[in-house]
PDB file of C-alpha atoms in Angstrom:
ATOM      1  CA  MET R   1     -25.699  86.064 -10.934  1.00 90.00           C
ATOM      2  CA  THR R   2     -29.378  85.447 -10.234  1.00 93.00           C
ATOM      3  CA  ASN R   3     -31.369  87.119  -7.473  1.00 91.00           C
ATOM      4  CA  GLU R   4     -31.599  83.761  -5.710  1.00 93.00           C
ATOM      5  CA  GLU R   5     -27.782  83.462  -5.742  1.00 94.00           C
ATOM      6  CA  VAL R   6     -27.472  87.001  -4.366  1.00 92.00           C
ATOM      7  CA  ILE R   7     -29.851  86.106  -1.539  1.00 92.00           C
ATOM      8  CA  GLU R   8     -27.841  82.974  -0.686  1.00 94.00           C
ATOM      9  CA  LYS R   9     -24.593  84.969  -0.576  1.00 92.00           C
ATOM     10  CA  LEU R  10     -26.199  87.632   1.611  1.00 92.00           C
ATOM     11  CA  LYS R  11     -27.548  84.947   3.951  1.00 91.00           C
ATOM     12  CA  TYR R  12     -24.066  83.450   4.204  1.00 90.00           C
ATOM     13  CA  CYS R  13     -22.558  86.871   4.973  1.00 87.00           C
ATOM     14  CA  LYS R  14     -25.251  87.410   7.599  1.00 86.00           C
ATOM     15  CA  SER R  15     -24.409  84.084   9.259  1.00 86.00           C
ATOM     16  CA  VAL R  16     -20.709  85.027   9.374  1.00 84.00           C
ATOM     17  CA  HIS R  17     -21.030  88.764  10.160  1.00 78.00           C
ATOM     18  CA  ASN R  18     -24.296  88.891  12.093  1.00 72.00           C
ATOM     19  CA  GLY R  19     -23.005  91.447  14.592  1.00 78.00           C
ATOM     20  CA  SER R  20     -22.897  94.977  13.255  1.00 81.00           C
ATOM     21  CA  PHE R  21     -23.752  93.962   9.660  1.00 85.00           C
ATOM     22  CA  GLY R  22     -26.693  91.707  10.558  1.00 85.00           C
ATOM     23  CA  PRO R  23     -29.469  94.321  10.413  1.00 88.00           C
ATOM     24  CA  ALA R  24     -28.210  95.791   7.120  1.00 90.00           C
ATOM     25  CA  LEU R  25     -27.896  92.348   5.542  1.00 90.00           C
ATOM     26  CA  LYS R  26     -31.419  91.441   6.692  1.00 91.00           C
ATOM     27  CA  ILE R  27     -32.771  94.562   4.944  1.00 93.00           C
ATOM     28  CA  ALA R  28     -30.730  93.780   1.804  1.00 94.00           C
ATOM     29  CA  ILE R  29     -32.115  90.223   1.667  1.00 93.00           C
ATOM     30  CA  LYS R  30     -35.670  91.514   1.999  1.00 93.00           C
ATOM     31  CA  ALA R  31     -35.090  94.092  -0.759  1.00 94.00           C
ATOM     32  CA  VAL R  32     -33.655  91.545  -3.199  1.00 95.00           C
ATOM     33  CA  LYS R  33     -36.544  89.135  -2.491  1.00 95.00           C
ATOM     34  CA  LYS R  34     -38.991  91.857  -3.553  1.00 95.00           C
ATOM     35  CA  THR R  35     -37.369  91.965  -7.004  1.00 95.00           C
ATOM     36  CA  ILE R  36     -38.352  88.331  -7.660  1.00 95.00           C
ATOM     37  CA  PRO R  37     -41.829  88.392  -9.271  1.00 96.00           C
ATOM     38  CA  GLN R  38     -44.479  86.681  -7.172  1.00 96.00           C
ATOM     39  CA  GLN R  39     -47.790  85.458  -8.581  1.00 96.00           C
ATOM     40  CA  VAL R  40     -50.756  87.653  -7.703  1.00 96.00           C
ATOM     41  CA  GLU R  41     -53.844  85.888  -6.398  1.00 94.00           C
ATOM     42  CA  LEU R  42     -56.358  86.279  -9.224  1.00 93.00           C
ATOM     43  CA  MET R  43     -60.075  86.043  -8.462  1.00 91.00           C
ATOM     44  CA  GLY R  44     -63.259  86.510 -10.375  1.00 90.00           C
ATOM     45  CA  ASP R  45     -66.964  86.613  -9.703  1.00 84.00           C
ATOM     46  CA  GLY R  46     -68.440  86.404 -13.183  1.00 89.00           C
ATOM     47  CA  TYR R  47     -68.251  84.520 -16.439  1.00 92.00           C
ATOM     48  CA  ASP R  48     -67.924  85.518 -20.087  1.00 91.00           C
ATOM     49  CA  PRO R  49     -70.470  84.332 -22.687  1.00 93.00           C
ATOM     50  CA  ASP R  50     -68.380  81.169 -23.288  1.00 93.00           C
ATOM     51  CA  GLY R  51     -68.554  80.226 -19.597  1.00 91.00           C
ATOM     52  CA  ASN R  52     -64.947  81.177 -18.748  1.00 91.00           C
ATOM     53  CA  LEU R  53     -64.276  82.815 -15.403  1.00 90.00           C
ATOM     54  CA  VAL R  54     -63.438  86.502 -15.800  1.00 89.00           C
ATOM     55  CA  TYR R  55     -60.586  87.528 -13.503  1.00 90.00           C
ATOM     56  CA  ASP R  56     -61.359  91.055 -12.362  1.00 91.00           C
ATOM     57  CA  TYR R  57     -59.835  91.147  -8.876  1.00 94.00           C
ATOM     58  CA  ALA R  58     -56.336  90.385  -7.582  1.00 95.00           C
ATOM     59  CA  GLN R  59     -54.180  90.717  -4.461  1.00 96.00           C
ATOM     60  CA  CYS R  60     -50.484  91.348  -3.933  1.00 96.00           C
ATOM     61  CA  PRO R  61     -48.941  88.190  -2.422  1.00 96.00           C
ATOM     62  CA  ASN R  62     -46.746  90.284  -0.123  1.00 94.00           C
ATOM     63  CA  CYS R  63     -49.031  92.957   1.374  1.00 96.00           C
ATOM     64  CA  GLN R  64     -52.481  91.832   0.153  1.00 95.00           C
ATOM     65  CA  ARG R  65     -53.126  95.152  -1.593  1.00 95.00           C
ATOM     66  CA  ALA R  66     -56.276  94.741  -3.686  1.00 94.00           C
ATOM     67  CA  PHE R  67     -56.408  95.415  -7.426  1.00 94.00           C
ATOM     68  CA  GLU R  68     -59.541  95.679  -9.532  1.00 92.00           C
ATOM     69  CA  GLU R  69     -59.533  95.406 -13.301  1.00 89.00           C
ATOM     70  CA  SER R  70     -60.655  99.027 -13.569  1.00 88.00           C
ATOM     71  CA  ASP R  71     -57.621 100.206 -11.505  1.00 87.00           C
ATOM     72  CA  GLU R  72     -54.817 101.996 -13.315  1.00 91.00           C
ATOM     73  CA  ASN R  73     -52.441  99.554 -11.575  1.00 90.00           C
ATOM     74  CA  TRP R  74     -54.082  96.409 -13.007  1.00 92.00           C
ATOM     75  CA  GLU R  75     -51.275  94.230 -14.458  1.00 92.00           C
ATOM     76  CA  CYS R  76     -48.576  96.600 -13.152  1.00 93.00           C
ATOM     77  CA  GLY R  77     -45.097  95.168 -12.721  1.00 95.00           C
ATOM     78  CA  TYR R  78     -44.713  96.188  -9.067  1.00 95.00           C
ATOM     79  CA  CYS R  79     -47.109  96.672  -6.179  1.00 96.00           C
ATOM     80  CA  PRO R  80     -47.508 100.413  -5.591  1.00 95.00           C
ATOM     81  CA  CYS R  81     -47.823  99.830  -1.835  1.00 94.00           C
ATOM     82  CA  CYS R  82     -44.915  97.527  -0.953  1.00 95.00           C
ATOM     83  CA  GLY R  83     -42.764  97.378  -4.106  1.00 95.00           C
ATOM     84  CA  GLN R  84     -43.089  93.607  -4.608  1.00 97.00           C
ATOM     85  CA  ALA R  85     -42.447  92.552  -8.222  1.00 97.00           C
ATOM     86  CA  LEU R  86     -45.632  90.952  -9.541  1.00 97.00           C
ATOM     87  CA  LYS R  87     -46.385  88.166 -11.983  1.00 96.00           C
ATOM     88  CA  TRP R  88     -49.943  88.357 -13.285  1.00 94.00           C
ATOM     89  CA  TRP R  89     -50.519  85.345 -15.477  1.00 84.00           C
ATOM     90  CA  GLY R  90     -48.592  82.188 -16.338  1.00 71.00           C
ATOM     91  CA  ASP R  91     -44.903  81.438 -16.556  1.00 53.00           C
ATOM     92  CA  GLU R  92     -44.718  81.713 -20.322  1.00 43.00           C
ATOM     93  CA  GLU R  93     -45.231  84.852 -22.358  1.00 45.00           C
ATOM     94  CA  GLY R  94     -48.743  84.992 -23.735  1.00 42.00           C
ATOM     95  CA  ASP R  95     -50.049  82.396 -21.255  1.00 44.00           C
ATOM     96  CA  GLU R  96     -53.193  84.197 -20.151  1.00 43.00           C
TER      97      GLU R  96
END
């Protein structure tokens, strides 16, 4: 079962059992959503000798936590502030 399918089932349960289970299901949905990698916003302010933009700054799409290339958390799998799973480059492996 994919994370998206889990979210849909939780949403259905929430619509049926919104009373006492509603708050817990809302938290569960939010937690599962954080496990789905979201693309960081990559930015750069300089160019390499070939004229290509050098990406040396990024932000978490969930909490806007800033990353700099010199940070130990650059290209980390999860945001250290909010726990959002992060995707740093393209969809395919090696697509940088």
